[in-house]
Amino acid sequence: MNKYSFWGWFVVAFILAYGALAAVWQYTRVRYVEKELSDGSFYSGEWCRAMMHGKGELNYADGGRYVGYFVRDTMHGRGQMYYADGAHFRGVWQMGLRQGKGVLCLADSASIYDGEWQGDTLVNGVWSTDTMRYEGDFREYLPDGEGVLRQDNGEEYVGRWLGGKRHGVGRKSNPTTNEFEFGYWCADSLCVPEGKRYEFGQKVYGIDVSHHQKHITWGDLALYCDARGEVYHQEPQDTTYLQPVWFAMIKSTEGATYQDPRYARNVAEARKYGLIKGSYHYLRMTSTIPDQVNNYILNTEWSKGDFPPILDIEVAPEEVELVGKERYQELILQWLDAVEAYYGVQPIIYTYIAYKREFLTRKEFDKYDVWLARYSDKRPKRHKWMIWQFSDSGRISGIEPIVDLNLYDGDIDEMREYLIGCQ
């Protein structure tokens, strides 16, 4: 082969290779197209390897329209779907299915579903219309699982659902009409056990929770009691009769640096399920009072209608001896005074009977309401208390580990009046 034929073949090979590379590049590069597809739909947007890939708009033959992101001909990423029937969805798609956060507005615009989607199905979120708002679990767009329904007429249902009907533990109330029903529901009807000899609200029970209770199923919360309404202190002897949980005391902080890891979630869930809440600080002798006050204030949520801030006083006696009883009492009063100055509300003291008798003897403590721990079947009679913690080993519905049980000294109306007075 002479040199001329060599260079001739070289030029031909180069041209062919260049053409092939150009074709591949043209095929694989992302470019903008306007194209009618085989099914009659029309696409305008980014295109790669003969597929919708990137940001684009797809107009379906039936009148629907999708605007958002595609990956290899499939809706994937953020996008909006305008359905042919007038409904509209905006949110996140994964391989053609609604997945993650999204909002669906039905054609009449009266029903809006806003929540978490999995596999094209709404599993948890909010359903709102002109007359009601439901927040909780879903199945096929109906309440199913835990949820709260609040209607414009003031009626509220908190508890379990099945197929859009109240089913399981729940409470229905209406402050306008002063109605209250609690117990086990079946297909939207309340099952009232025979022999019940108590009215709800005559006794006001609550719980004390922290990270020790781990996961709490707030929609299932219920206290087991006897036919007279007396809640069992430990393992229930019978599960026929139920009392509602009216309030939850929630651990917030301890010492100068510790914040309970479950506090924020417990507060949010207590609020969602309509429980009155209180937040407490566990006093430590290993850090200064100003640091402990700051820890509480910076990490605690308090609003009108809550119990006042609470100081948990149960420092070991040997630690008290290191600073002296009088100095210890001064430190307690420092925390109480500082917190009251900040919130404008007089705090509550939590302690045990023996501890109160030993260390809270100064007259300055007399003005404070007391949350008193005494684990007994009999109410404390010789001691002033507002809340009595009568068990540290309660077994209730909705919480797997044992839990502290508490009783307010009065009925529900008296407790509400007390809380209004604290505002």
PDB file of C-alpha atoms in Angstrom, residues 80-245:
ATOM      1  CA  GLN A  80     -47.501  18.906  39.488  1.00  0.00           C
ATOM      2  CA  MET A  81     -50.245  16.800  37.973  1.00  0.00           C
ATOM      3  CA  TYR A  82     -53.438  18.364  36.652  1.00  0.00           C
ATOM      4  CA  TYR A  83     -55.884  15.490  36.270  1.00  0.00           C
ATOM      5  CA  ALA A  84     -58.543  15.381  33.566  1.00  0.00           C
ATOM      6  CA  ASP A  85     -61.327  15.453  36.173  1.00  0.00           C
ATOM      7  CA  GLY A  86     -60.066  18.753  37.596  1.00  0.00           C
ATOM      8  CA  ALA A  87     -58.087  17.414  40.577  1.00  0.00           C
ATOM      9  CA  HIS A  88     -54.558  18.711  41.153  1.00  0.00           C
ATOM     10  CA  PHE A  89     -51.531  17.186  42.896  1.00  0.00           C
ATOM     11  CA  ARG A  90     -48.241  18.865  43.685  1.00  0.00           C
ATOM     12  CA  GLY A  91     -45.403  17.096  45.401  1.00  0.00           C
ATOM     13  CA  VAL A  92     -42.702  14.490  44.938  1.00  0.00           C
ATOM     14  CA  TRP A  93     -42.760  11.554  42.515  1.00  0.00           C
ATOM     15  CA  GLN A  94     -40.621   8.441  42.514  1.00  0.00           C
ATOM     16  CA  MET A  95     -40.592   6.203  39.442  1.00  0.00           C
ATOM     17  CA  GLY A  96     -44.030   7.397  38.376  1.00  0.00           C
ATOM     18  CA  LEU A  97     -45.661   7.146  41.822  1.00  0.00           C
ATOM     19  CA  ARG A  98     -46.456   9.850  44.379  1.00  0.00           C
ATOM     20  CA  GLN A  99     -43.878   9.384  47.121  1.00  0.00           C
ATOM     21  CA  GLY A 100     -43.044  11.719  50.022  1.00  0.00           C
ATOM     22  CA  LYS A 101     -44.643  15.075  50.758  1.00  0.00           C
ATOM     23  CA  GLY A 102     -47.547  16.095  48.569  1.00  0.00           C
ATOM     24  CA  VAL A 103     -50.873  17.936  48.379  1.00  0.00           C
ATOM     25  CA  LEU A 104     -53.944  16.691  46.506  1.00  0.00           C
ATOM     26  CA  CYS A 105     -56.806  19.082  45.830  1.00  0.00           C
ATOM     27  CA  LEU A 106     -59.941  17.413  44.498  1.00  0.00           C
ATOM     28  CA  ALA A 107     -61.896  18.803  41.577  1.00  0.00           C
ATOM     29  CA  ASP A 108     -64.507  20.585  43.709  1.00  0.00           C
ATOM     30  CA  SER A 109     -61.685  22.248  45.714  1.00  0.00           C
ATOM     31  CA  ALA A 110     -63.635  21.402  48.883  1.00  0.00           C
ATOM     32  CA  SER A 111     -61.387  18.489  49.905  1.00  0.00           C
ATOM     33  CA  ILE A 112     -57.641  18.894  50.314  1.00  0.00           C
ATOM     34  CA  TYR A 113     -55.269  16.087  51.339  1.00  0.00           C
ATOM     35  CA  ASP A 114     -51.861  17.259  52.546  1.00  0.00           C
ATOM     36  CA  GLY A 115     -49.422  14.684  53.860  1.00  0.00           C
ATOM     37  CA  GLU A 116     -47.036  11.804  53.333  1.00  0.00           C
ATOM     38  CA  TRP A 117     -47.473   9.504  50.330  1.00  0.00           C
ATOM     39  CA  GLN A 118     -46.067   6.023  49.853  1.00  0.00           C
ATOM     40  CA  GLY A 119     -46.441   4.026  46.659  1.00  0.00           C
ATOM     41  CA  ASP A 120     -49.031   6.486  45.257  1.00  0.00           C
ATOM     42  CA  THR A 121     -51.136   6.217  48.446  1.00  0.00           C
ATOM     43  CA  LEU A 122     -51.697   8.798  51.192  1.00  0.00           C
ATOM     44  CA  VAL A 123     -50.659   7.207  54.512  1.00  0.00           C
ATOM     45  CA  ASN A 124     -50.571  10.131  56.961  1.00  0.00           C
ATOM     46  CA  GLY A 125     -51.490  13.786  56.895  1.00  0.00           C
ATOM     47  CA  VAL A 126     -54.354  16.255  56.953  1.00  0.00           C
ATOM     48  CA  TRP A 127     -57.714  16.110  55.202  1.00  0.00           C
ATOM     49  CA  SER A 128     -59.603  19.390  55.301  1.00  0.00           C
ATOM     50  CA  THR A 129     -62.944  20.533  53.909  1.00  0.00           C
ATOM     51  CA  ASP A 130     -65.175  23.562  54.433  1.00  0.00           C
ATOM     52  CA  THR A 131     -66.605  22.052  57.611  1.00  0.00           C
ATOM     53  CA  MET A 132     -63.952  19.820  59.182  1.00  0.00           C
ATOM     54  CA  ARG A 133     -60.267  18.977  59.587  1.00  0.00           C
ATOM     55  CA  TYR A 134     -58.882  15.478  60.115  1.00  0.00           C
ATOM     56  CA  GLU A 135     -55.248  14.823  61.028  1.00  0.00           C
ATOM     57  CA  GLY A 136     -53.861  11.306  61.254  1.00  0.00           C
ATOM     58  CA  ASP A 137     -53.493   8.017  59.388  1.00  0.00           C
ATOM     59  CA  PHE A 138     -55.216   7.127  56.110  1.00  0.00           C
ATOM     60  CA  ARG A 139     -56.126   4.187  53.943  1.00  0.00           C
ATOM     61  CA  GLU A 140     -57.725   4.803  50.545  1.00  0.00           C
ATOM     62  CA  TYR A 141     -58.289   8.472  51.478  1.00  0.00           C
ATOM     63  CA  LEU A 142     -60.307   7.535  54.576  1.00  0.00           C
ATOM     64  CA  PRO A 143     -59.288   7.888  58.248  1.00  0.00           C
ATOM     65  CA  ASP A 144     -57.715   4.604  59.298  1.00  0.00           C
ATOM     66  CA  GLY A 145     -55.462   4.191  62.347  1.00  0.00           C
ATOM     67  CA  GLU A 146     -54.779   7.038  64.796  1.00  0.00           C
ATOM     68  CA  GLY A 147     -56.403  10.375  64.093  1.00  0.00           C
ATOM     69  CA  VAL A 148     -58.131  13.528  65.273  1.00  0.00           C
ATOM     70  CA  LEU A 149     -61.290  14.941  63.678  1.00  0.00           C
ATOM     71  CA  ARG A 150     -62.328  18.504  64.507  1.00  0.00           C
ATOM     72  CA  GLN A 151     -65.543  19.897  63.042  1.00  0.00           C
ATOM     73  CA  ASP A 152     -66.742  23.480  62.718  1.00  0.00           C
ATOM     74  CA  ASN A 153     -69.619  22.855  65.119  1.00  0.00           C
ATOM     75  CA  GLY A 154     -67.069  22.291  67.907  1.00  0.00           C
ATOM     76  CA  GLU A 155     -67.282  18.510  67.944  1.00  0.00           C
ATOM     77  CA  GLU A 156     -63.990  16.653  68.253  1.00  0.00           C
ATOM     78  CA  TYR A 157     -63.080  12.989  68.094  1.00  0.00           C
ATOM     79  CA  VAL A 158     -59.633  11.777  69.167  1.00  0.00           C
ATOM     80  CA  GLY A 159     -58.637   8.145  68.832  1.00  0.00           C
ATOM     81  CA  ARG A 160     -58.795   5.126  66.555  1.00  0.00           C
ATOM     82  CA  TRP A 161     -60.397   4.767  63.110  1.00  0.00           C
ATOM     83  CA  LEU A 162     -61.128   1.945  60.692  1.00  0.00           C
ATOM     84  CA  GLY A 163     -62.288   2.516  57.138  1.00  0.00           C
ATOM     85  CA  GLY A 164     -63.472   6.055  57.858  1.00  0.00           C
ATOM     86  CA  LYS A 165     -65.407   5.118  61.010  1.00  0.00           C
ATOM     87  CA  ARG A 166     -64.540   5.514  64.685  1.00  0.00           C
ATOM     88  CA  HIS A 167     -63.309   2.120  65.798  1.00  0.00           C
ATOM     89  CA  GLY A 168     -61.177   1.413  68.873  1.00  0.00           C
ATOM     90  CA  VAL A 169     -60.247   3.562  71.873  1.00  0.00           C
ATOM     91  CA  GLY A 170     -61.365   7.157  71.471  1.00  0.00           C
ATOM     92  CA  ARG A 171     -63.078  10.163  72.963  1.00  0.00           C
ATOM     93  CA  LYS A 172     -65.701  12.453  71.499  1.00  0.00           C
ATOM     94  CA  SER A 173     -66.332  15.883  72.970  1.00  0.00           C
ATOM     95  CA  ASN A 174     -68.021  19.176  72.243  1.00  0.00           C
ATOM     96  CA  PRO A 175     -67.219  22.100  74.559  1.00  0.00           C
ATOM     97  CA  THR A 176     -70.165  24.046  73.138  1.00  0.00           C
ATOM     98  CA  THR A 177     -72.705  21.458  74.264  1.00  0.00           C
ATOM     99  CA  ASN A 178     -70.545  20.138  77.143  1.00  0.00           C
ATOM    100  CA  GLU A 179     -70.809  16.566  75.781  1.00  0.00           C
ATOM    101  CA  PHE A 180     -68.097  13.998  76.475  1.00  0.00           C
ATOM    102  CA  GLU A 181     -67.948  10.320  75.531  1.00  0.00           C
ATOM    103  CA  PHE A 182     -65.008   8.005  76.011  1.00  0.00           C
ATOM    104  CA  GLY A 183     -64.349   4.317  75.590  1.00  0.00           C
ATOM    105  CA  TYR A 184     -64.203   1.651  72.918  1.00  0.00           C
ATOM    106  CA  TRP A 185     -65.958   2.458  69.641  1.00  0.00           C
ATOM    107  CA  CYS A 186     -67.158  -0.088  67.093  1.00  0.00           C
ATOM    108  CA  ALA A 187     -68.202   0.996  63.579  1.00  0.00           C
ATOM    109  CA  ASP A 188     -68.912   4.579  64.744  1.00  0.00           C
ATOM    110  CA  SER A 189     -70.883   3.554  67.850  1.00  0.00           C
ATOM    111  CA  LEU A 190     -69.674   3.768  71.458  1.00  0.00           C
ATOM    112  CA  CYS A 191     -69.794   0.475  73.343  1.00  0.00           C
ATOM    113  CA  VAL A 192     -70.932   1.303  76.890  1.00  0.00           C
ATOM    114  CA  PRO A 193     -70.070  -1.508  79.346  1.00  0.00           C
ATOM    115  CA  GLU A 194     -72.775  -2.697  81.712  1.00  0.00           C
ATOM    116  CA  GLY A 195     -72.386  -1.838  85.378  1.00  0.00           C
ATOM    117  CA  LYS A 196     -70.507   1.455  84.844  1.00  0.00           C
ATOM    118  CA  ARG A 197     -71.049   3.673  87.914  1.00  0.00           C
ATOM    119  CA  TYR A 198     -69.012   6.782  87.176  1.00  0.00           C
ATOM    120  CA  GLU A 199     -69.186   9.913  85.043  1.00  0.00           C
ATOM    121  CA  PHE A 200     -66.213  11.169  83.070  1.00  0.00           C
ATOM    122  CA  GLY A 201     -64.614  14.231  84.584  1.00  0.00           C
ATOM    123  CA  GLN A 202     -65.550  13.505  88.188  1.00  0.00           C
ATOM    124  CA  LYS A 203     -62.019  12.122  88.592  1.00  0.00           C
ATOM    125  CA  VAL A 204     -59.231  13.668  86.535  1.00  0.00           C
ATOM    126  CA  TYR A 205     -56.318  11.335  85.858  1.00  0.00           C
ATOM    127  CA  GLY A 206     -53.013  12.054  84.140  1.00  0.00           C
ATOM    128  CA  ILE A 207     -49.644  10.508  83.360  1.00  0.00           C
ATOM    129  CA  ASP A 208     -45.974  11.443  83.805  1.00  0.00           C
ATOM    130  CA  VAL A 209     -43.777  10.632  80.788  1.00  0.00           C
ATOM    131  CA  SER A 210     -40.185  10.972  79.593  1.00  0.00           C
ATOM    132  CA  HIS A 211     -37.802   9.080  77.317  1.00  0.00           C
ATOM    133  CA  HIS A 212     -38.210   6.074  79.627  1.00  0.00           C
ATOM    134  CA  GLN A 213     -41.658   5.410  78.122  1.00  0.00           C
ATOM    135  CA  LYS A 214     -40.055   5.263  74.645  1.00  0.00           C
ATOM    136  CA  HIS A 215     -42.700   5.195  71.905  1.00  0.00           C
ATOM    137  CA  ILE A 216     -46.182   6.229  73.030  1.00  0.00           C
ATOM    138  CA  THR A 217     -49.252   5.475  70.933  1.00  0.00           C
ATOM    139  CA  TRP A 218     -51.139   8.599  71.923  1.00  0.00           C
ATOM    140  CA  GLY A 219     -54.299   7.623  70.073  1.00  0.00           C
ATOM    141  CA  ASP A 220     -54.609   4.500  72.239  1.00  0.00           C
ATOM    142  CA  LEU A 221     -54.127   6.145  75.642  1.00  0.00           C
ATOM    143  CA  ALA A 222     -56.617   4.849  78.191  1.00  0.00           C
ATOM    144  CA  LEU A 223     -56.546   3.979  81.890  1.00  0.00           C
ATOM    145  CA  TYR A 224     -58.052   0.743  83.163  1.00  0.00           C
ATOM    146  CA  CYS A 225     -60.387   1.144  86.114  1.00  0.00           C
ATOM    147  CA  ASP A 226     -63.076  -0.651  88.097  1.00  0.00           C
ATOM    148  CA  ALA A 227     -66.823  -0.119  87.780  1.00  0.00           C
ATOM    149  CA  ARG A 228     -66.632   2.870  90.157  1.00  0.00           C
ATOM    150  CA  GLY A 229     -63.994   4.587  88.016  1.00  0.00           C
ATOM    151  CA  GLU A 230     -61.028   3.994  90.340  1.00  0.00           C
ATOM    152  CA  VAL A 231     -57.900   3.477  88.205  1.00  0.00           C
ATOM    153  CA  TYR A 232     -55.782   0.425  88.971  1.00  0.00           C
ATOM    154  CA  HIS A 233     -52.377   1.199  90.469  1.00  0.00           C
ATOM    155  CA  GLN A 234     -50.501  -1.605  88.719  1.00  0.00           C
ATOM    156  CA  GLU A 235     -51.603  -4.495  86.506  1.00  0.00           C
ATOM    157  CA  PRO A 236     -55.318  -4.073  85.731  1.00  0.00           C
ATOM    158  CA  GLN A 237     -57.612  -6.660  87.289  1.00  0.00           C
ATOM    159  CA  ASP A 238     -60.090  -6.074  84.481  1.00  0.00           C
ATOM    160  CA  THR A 239     -60.057  -4.176  81.158  1.00  0.00           C
ATOM    161  CA  THR A 240     -63.809  -3.657  80.852  1.00  0.00           C
ATOM    162  CA  TYR A 241     -63.904  -0.089  82.161  1.00  0.00           C
ATOM    163  CA  LEU A 242     -61.781   2.821  80.951  1.00  0.00           C
ATOM    164  CA  GLN A 243     -60.909   6.305  82.142  1.00  0.00           C
ATOM    165  CA  PRO A 244     -59.435   8.943  79.815  1.00  0.00           C
ATOM    166  CA  VAL A 245     -56.021  10.529  80.251  1.00  0.00           C
TER     167      VAL A 245
END
